[in-house]
Amino acid sequence: ALTREKTFYLLQRAFQKKLRSYAAVLERKLPGTVGGGPNAAYRIPPGEEVTICHVIDTCEYCADTVEALEDLIRDKIGDKYKEKIDMGEEQGAFQDVTAKSIRVLVSGLE
C-alpha cells in the first residue's frame, strides 16, 4: 500500500534517479566539441539546431516540473520525511543541460 511515509519517500527517490537519467539522455542529444580546451567549439550538423532548441525547451520544462513535484511531495509526505525531500540536484541537472545547450547553439552558429 502507498503510504505517506517511507513508501512515498522511496517513490520520490525513484523519481530522482530517473530524472537524473533523463537529464543525461537529453545532454547526449547535443553534438560533441570540435577541438579541445576551454575554447572548444561545436559543429552543429544541418537541421540539428531544431533538436538543440527542443532540448532547451524540454530541460526548462523539466526544471520547472521538478520544482513543482518537490513542492507537491513535500506537502503530501509525512512530517518525518519532509526535511529529506530535496530535488535541487535534479533541477540543477536540467538547468546545467539548458546552459550547455545554449552554449552549443551559440558556438555552433558563430
PDB file of C-alpha atoms in Angstrom:
ATOM      1  CA  ALA A   1       0.000   0.000   0.000  1.00  0.00           C
ATOM      2  CA  LEU A   2       1.170   3.511  -0.767  1.00  0.00           C
ATOM      3  CA  THR A   3       1.665   5.383   2.454  1.00  0.00           C
ATOM      4  CA  ARG A   4       2.598   8.943   3.117  1.00  0.00           C
ATOM      5  CA  GLU A   5       5.720   7.861   4.917  1.00  0.00           C
ATOM      6  CA  LYS A   6       8.557   5.547   3.813  1.00  0.00           C
ATOM      7  CA  THR A   7       6.870   4.203   0.666  1.00  0.00           C
ATOM      8  CA  PHE A   8       6.185   7.719  -0.602  1.00  0.00           C
ATOM      9  CA  TYR A   9       9.759   8.697   0.246  1.00  0.00           C
ATOM     10  CA  LEU A  10      11.103   5.725  -1.726  1.00  0.00           C
ATOM     11  CA  LEU A  11       8.909   6.717  -4.661  1.00  0.00           C
ATOM     12  CA  GLN A  12      10.431  10.195  -4.548  1.00  0.00           C
ATOM     13  CA  ARG A  13      13.920   8.647  -4.580  1.00  0.00           C
ATOM     14  CA  ALA A  14      12.976   6.639  -7.679  1.00  0.00           C
ATOM     15  CA  PHE A  15      11.822   9.877  -9.325  1.00  0.00           C
ATOM     16  CA  GLN A  16      15.185  11.443  -8.507  1.00  0.00           C
ATOM     17  CA  LYS A  17      17.114   8.613 -10.126  1.00  0.00           C
ATOM     18  CA  LYS A  18      15.021   8.657 -13.305  1.00  0.00           C
ATOM     19  CA  LEU A  19      15.107  12.444 -13.602  1.00  0.00           C
ATOM     20  CA  ARG A  20      18.918  12.483 -13.399  1.00  0.00           C
ATOM     21  CA  SER A  21      18.999   9.753 -16.016  1.00  0.00           C
ATOM     22  CA  TYR A  22      16.657  11.709 -18.291  1.00  0.00           C
ATOM     23  CA  ALA A  23      18.833  14.836 -17.992  1.00  0.00           C
ATOM     24  CA  ALA A  24      21.804  12.728 -19.137  1.00  0.00           C
ATOM     25  CA  VAL A  25      19.800  11.392 -22.095  1.00  0.00           C
ATOM     26  CA  LEU A  26      18.968  14.940 -23.159  1.00  0.00           C
ATOM     27  CA  GLU A  27      22.603  16.003 -22.839  1.00  0.00           C
ATOM     28  CA  ARG A  28      23.659  13.156 -25.138  1.00  0.00           C
ATOM     29  CA  LYS A  29      21.442  14.672 -27.855  1.00  0.00           C
ATOM     30  CA  LEU A  30      23.904  17.567 -28.144  1.00  0.00           C
ATOM     31  CA  PRO A  31      26.753  17.474 -30.673  1.00  0.00           C
ATOM     32  CA  GLY A  32      30.305  16.998 -29.480  1.00  0.00           C
ATOM     33  CA  THR A  33      33.061  19.588 -29.498  1.00  0.00           C
ATOM     34  CA  VAL A  34      35.443  20.335 -32.321  1.00  0.00           C
ATOM     35  CA  GLY A  35      38.903  20.864 -30.876  1.00  0.00           C
ATOM     36  CA  GLY A  36      39.698  20.918 -27.209  1.00  0.00           C
ATOM     37  CA  GLY A  37      40.449  23.160 -24.318  1.00  0.00           C
ATOM     38  CA  PRO A  38      38.354  25.885 -22.749  1.00  0.00           C
ATOM     39  CA  ASN A  39      37.572  27.482 -26.115  1.00  0.00           C
ATOM     40  CA  ALA A  40      36.236  24.326 -27.747  1.00  0.00           C
ATOM     41  CA  ALA A  41      33.681  24.973 -30.445  1.00  0.00           C
ATOM     42  CA  TYR A  42      30.723  22.935 -31.580  1.00  0.00           C
ATOM     43  CA  ARG A  43      29.811  21.972 -35.096  1.00  0.00           C
ATOM     44  CA  ILE A  44      26.075  21.650 -35.486  1.00  0.00           C
ATOM     45  CA  PRO A  45      25.036  19.350 -38.327  1.00  0.00           C
ATOM     46  CA  PRO A  46      22.475  20.878 -40.716  1.00  0.00           C
ATOM     47  CA  GLY A  47      18.996  20.855 -39.208  1.00  0.00           C
ATOM     48  CA  GLU A  48      20.194  19.954 -35.704  1.00  0.00           C
ATOM     49  CA  GLU A  49      19.520  23.481 -34.433  1.00  0.00           C
ATOM     50  CA  VAL A  50      15.912  22.383 -34.021  1.00  0.00           C
ATOM     51  CA  THR A  51      16.951  19.400 -31.888  1.00  0.00           C
ATOM     52  CA  ILE A  52      19.042  21.653 -29.661  1.00  0.00           C
ATOM     53  CA  CYS A  53      16.096  24.032 -29.251  1.00  0.00           C
ATOM     54  CA  HIS A  54      13.894  21.065 -28.310  1.00  0.00           C
ATOM     55  CA  VAL A  55      16.464  20.021 -25.699  1.00  0.00           C
ATOM     56  CA  ILE A  56      16.423  23.564 -24.271  1.00  0.00           C
ATOM     57  CA  ASP A  57      12.617  23.659 -24.138  1.00  0.00           C
ATOM     58  CA  THR A  58      12.414  20.191 -22.593  1.00  0.00           C
ATOM     59  CA  CYS A  59      15.026  20.968 -19.943  1.00  0.00           C
ATOM     60  CA  GLU A  60      13.323  24.236 -18.992  1.00  0.00           C
ATOM     61  CA  TYR A  61      10.000  22.419 -18.676  1.00  0.00           C
ATOM     62  CA  CYS A  62      11.543  19.607 -16.626  1.00  0.00           C
ATOM     63  CA  ALA A  63      13.322  22.036 -14.267  1.00  0.00           C
ATOM     64  CA  ASP A  64      10.016  23.796 -13.579  1.00  0.00           C
ATOM     65  CA  THR A  65       8.176  20.492 -13.196  1.00  0.00           C
ATOM     66  CA  VAL A  66      10.780  19.089 -10.803  1.00  0.00           C
ATOM     67  CA  GLU A  67      10.349  22.124  -8.574  1.00  0.00           C
ATOM     68  CA  ALA A  68       6.557  21.698  -8.604  1.00  0.00           C
ATOM     69  CA  LEU A  69       6.922  17.958  -7.952  1.00  0.00           C
ATOM     70  CA  GLU A  70       9.195  18.621  -4.979  1.00  0.00           C
ATOM     71  CA  ASP A  71       6.660  21.060  -3.507  1.00  0.00           C
ATOM     72  CA  LEU A  72       3.818  18.606  -4.050  1.00  0.00           C
ATOM     73  CA  ILE A  73       5.676  15.721  -2.423  1.00  0.00           C
ATOM     74  CA  ARG A  74       6.758  17.879   0.499  1.00  0.00           C
ATOM     75  CA  ASP A  75       3.117  18.934   1.051  1.00  0.00           C
ATOM     76  CA  LYS A  76       1.815  15.354   0.939  1.00  0.00           C
ATOM     77  CA  ILE A  77       4.521  13.327   2.674  1.00  0.00           C
ATOM     78  CA  GLY A  78       4.530  12.584   6.381  1.00  0.00           C
ATOM     79  CA  ASP A  79       6.286  15.011   8.719  1.00  0.00           C
ATOM     80  CA  LYS A  80       9.060  12.515   9.426  1.00  0.00           C
ATOM     81  CA  TYR A  81      10.279  12.743   5.801  1.00  0.00           C
ATOM     82  CA  LYS A  82       9.576  16.398   4.885  1.00  0.00           C
ATOM     83  CA  GLU A  83      13.150  17.530   5.562  1.00  0.00           C
ATOM     84  CA  LYS A  84      14.552  14.747   3.359  1.00  0.00           C
ATOM     85  CA  ILE A  85      12.735  15.959   0.250  1.00  0.00           C
ATOM     86  CA  ASP A  86      15.233  17.855  -1.876  1.00  0.00           C
ATOM     87  CA  MET A  87      15.239  17.654  -5.651  1.00  0.00           C
ATOM     88  CA  GLY A  88      17.571  20.599  -6.155  1.00  0.00           C
ATOM     89  CA  GLU A  89      20.241  18.373  -7.693  1.00  0.00           C
ATOM     90  CA  GLU A  90      17.792  17.076 -10.303  1.00  0.00           C
ATOM     91  CA  GLN A  91      16.536  20.568 -11.066  1.00  0.00           C
ATOM     92  CA  GLY A  92      20.155  21.703 -11.354  1.00  0.00           C
ATOM     93  CA  ALA A  93      20.930  18.875 -13.782  1.00  0.00           C
ATOM     94  CA  PHE A  94      18.252  20.146 -16.175  1.00  0.00           C
ATOM     95  CA  GLN A  95      19.425  23.742 -15.742  1.00  0.00           C
ATOM     96  CA  ASP A  96      23.008  22.659 -16.492  1.00  0.00           C
ATOM     97  CA  VAL A  97      21.919  20.935 -19.706  1.00  0.00           C
ATOM     98  CA  THR A  98      19.941  24.056 -20.660  1.00  0.00           C
ATOM     99  CA  ALA A  99      23.029  26.226 -20.162  1.00  0.00           C
ATOM    100  CA  LYS A 100      25.223  23.820 -22.122  1.00  0.00           C
ATOM    101  CA  SER A 101      22.654  23.648 -24.922  1.00  0.00           C
ATOM    102  CA  ILE A 102      22.632  27.431 -25.229  1.00  0.00           C
ATOM    103  CA  ARG A 103      26.457  27.473 -25.359  1.00  0.00           C
ATOM    104  CA  VAL A 104      26.372  24.771 -28.051  1.00  0.00           C
ATOM    105  CA  LEU A 105      23.789  26.671 -30.072  1.00  0.00           C
ATOM    106  CA  VAL A 106      25.641  29.999 -29.857  1.00  0.00           C
ATOM    107  CA  SER A 107      29.040  28.417 -30.573  1.00  0.00           C
ATOM    108  CA  GLY A 108      27.688  26.338 -33.441  1.00  0.00           C
ATOM    109  CA  LEU A 109      26.040  29.294 -35.131  1.00  0.00           C
ATOM    110  CA  GLU A 110      29.097  31.575 -34.980  1.00  0.00           C
TER     111      GLU A 110
END
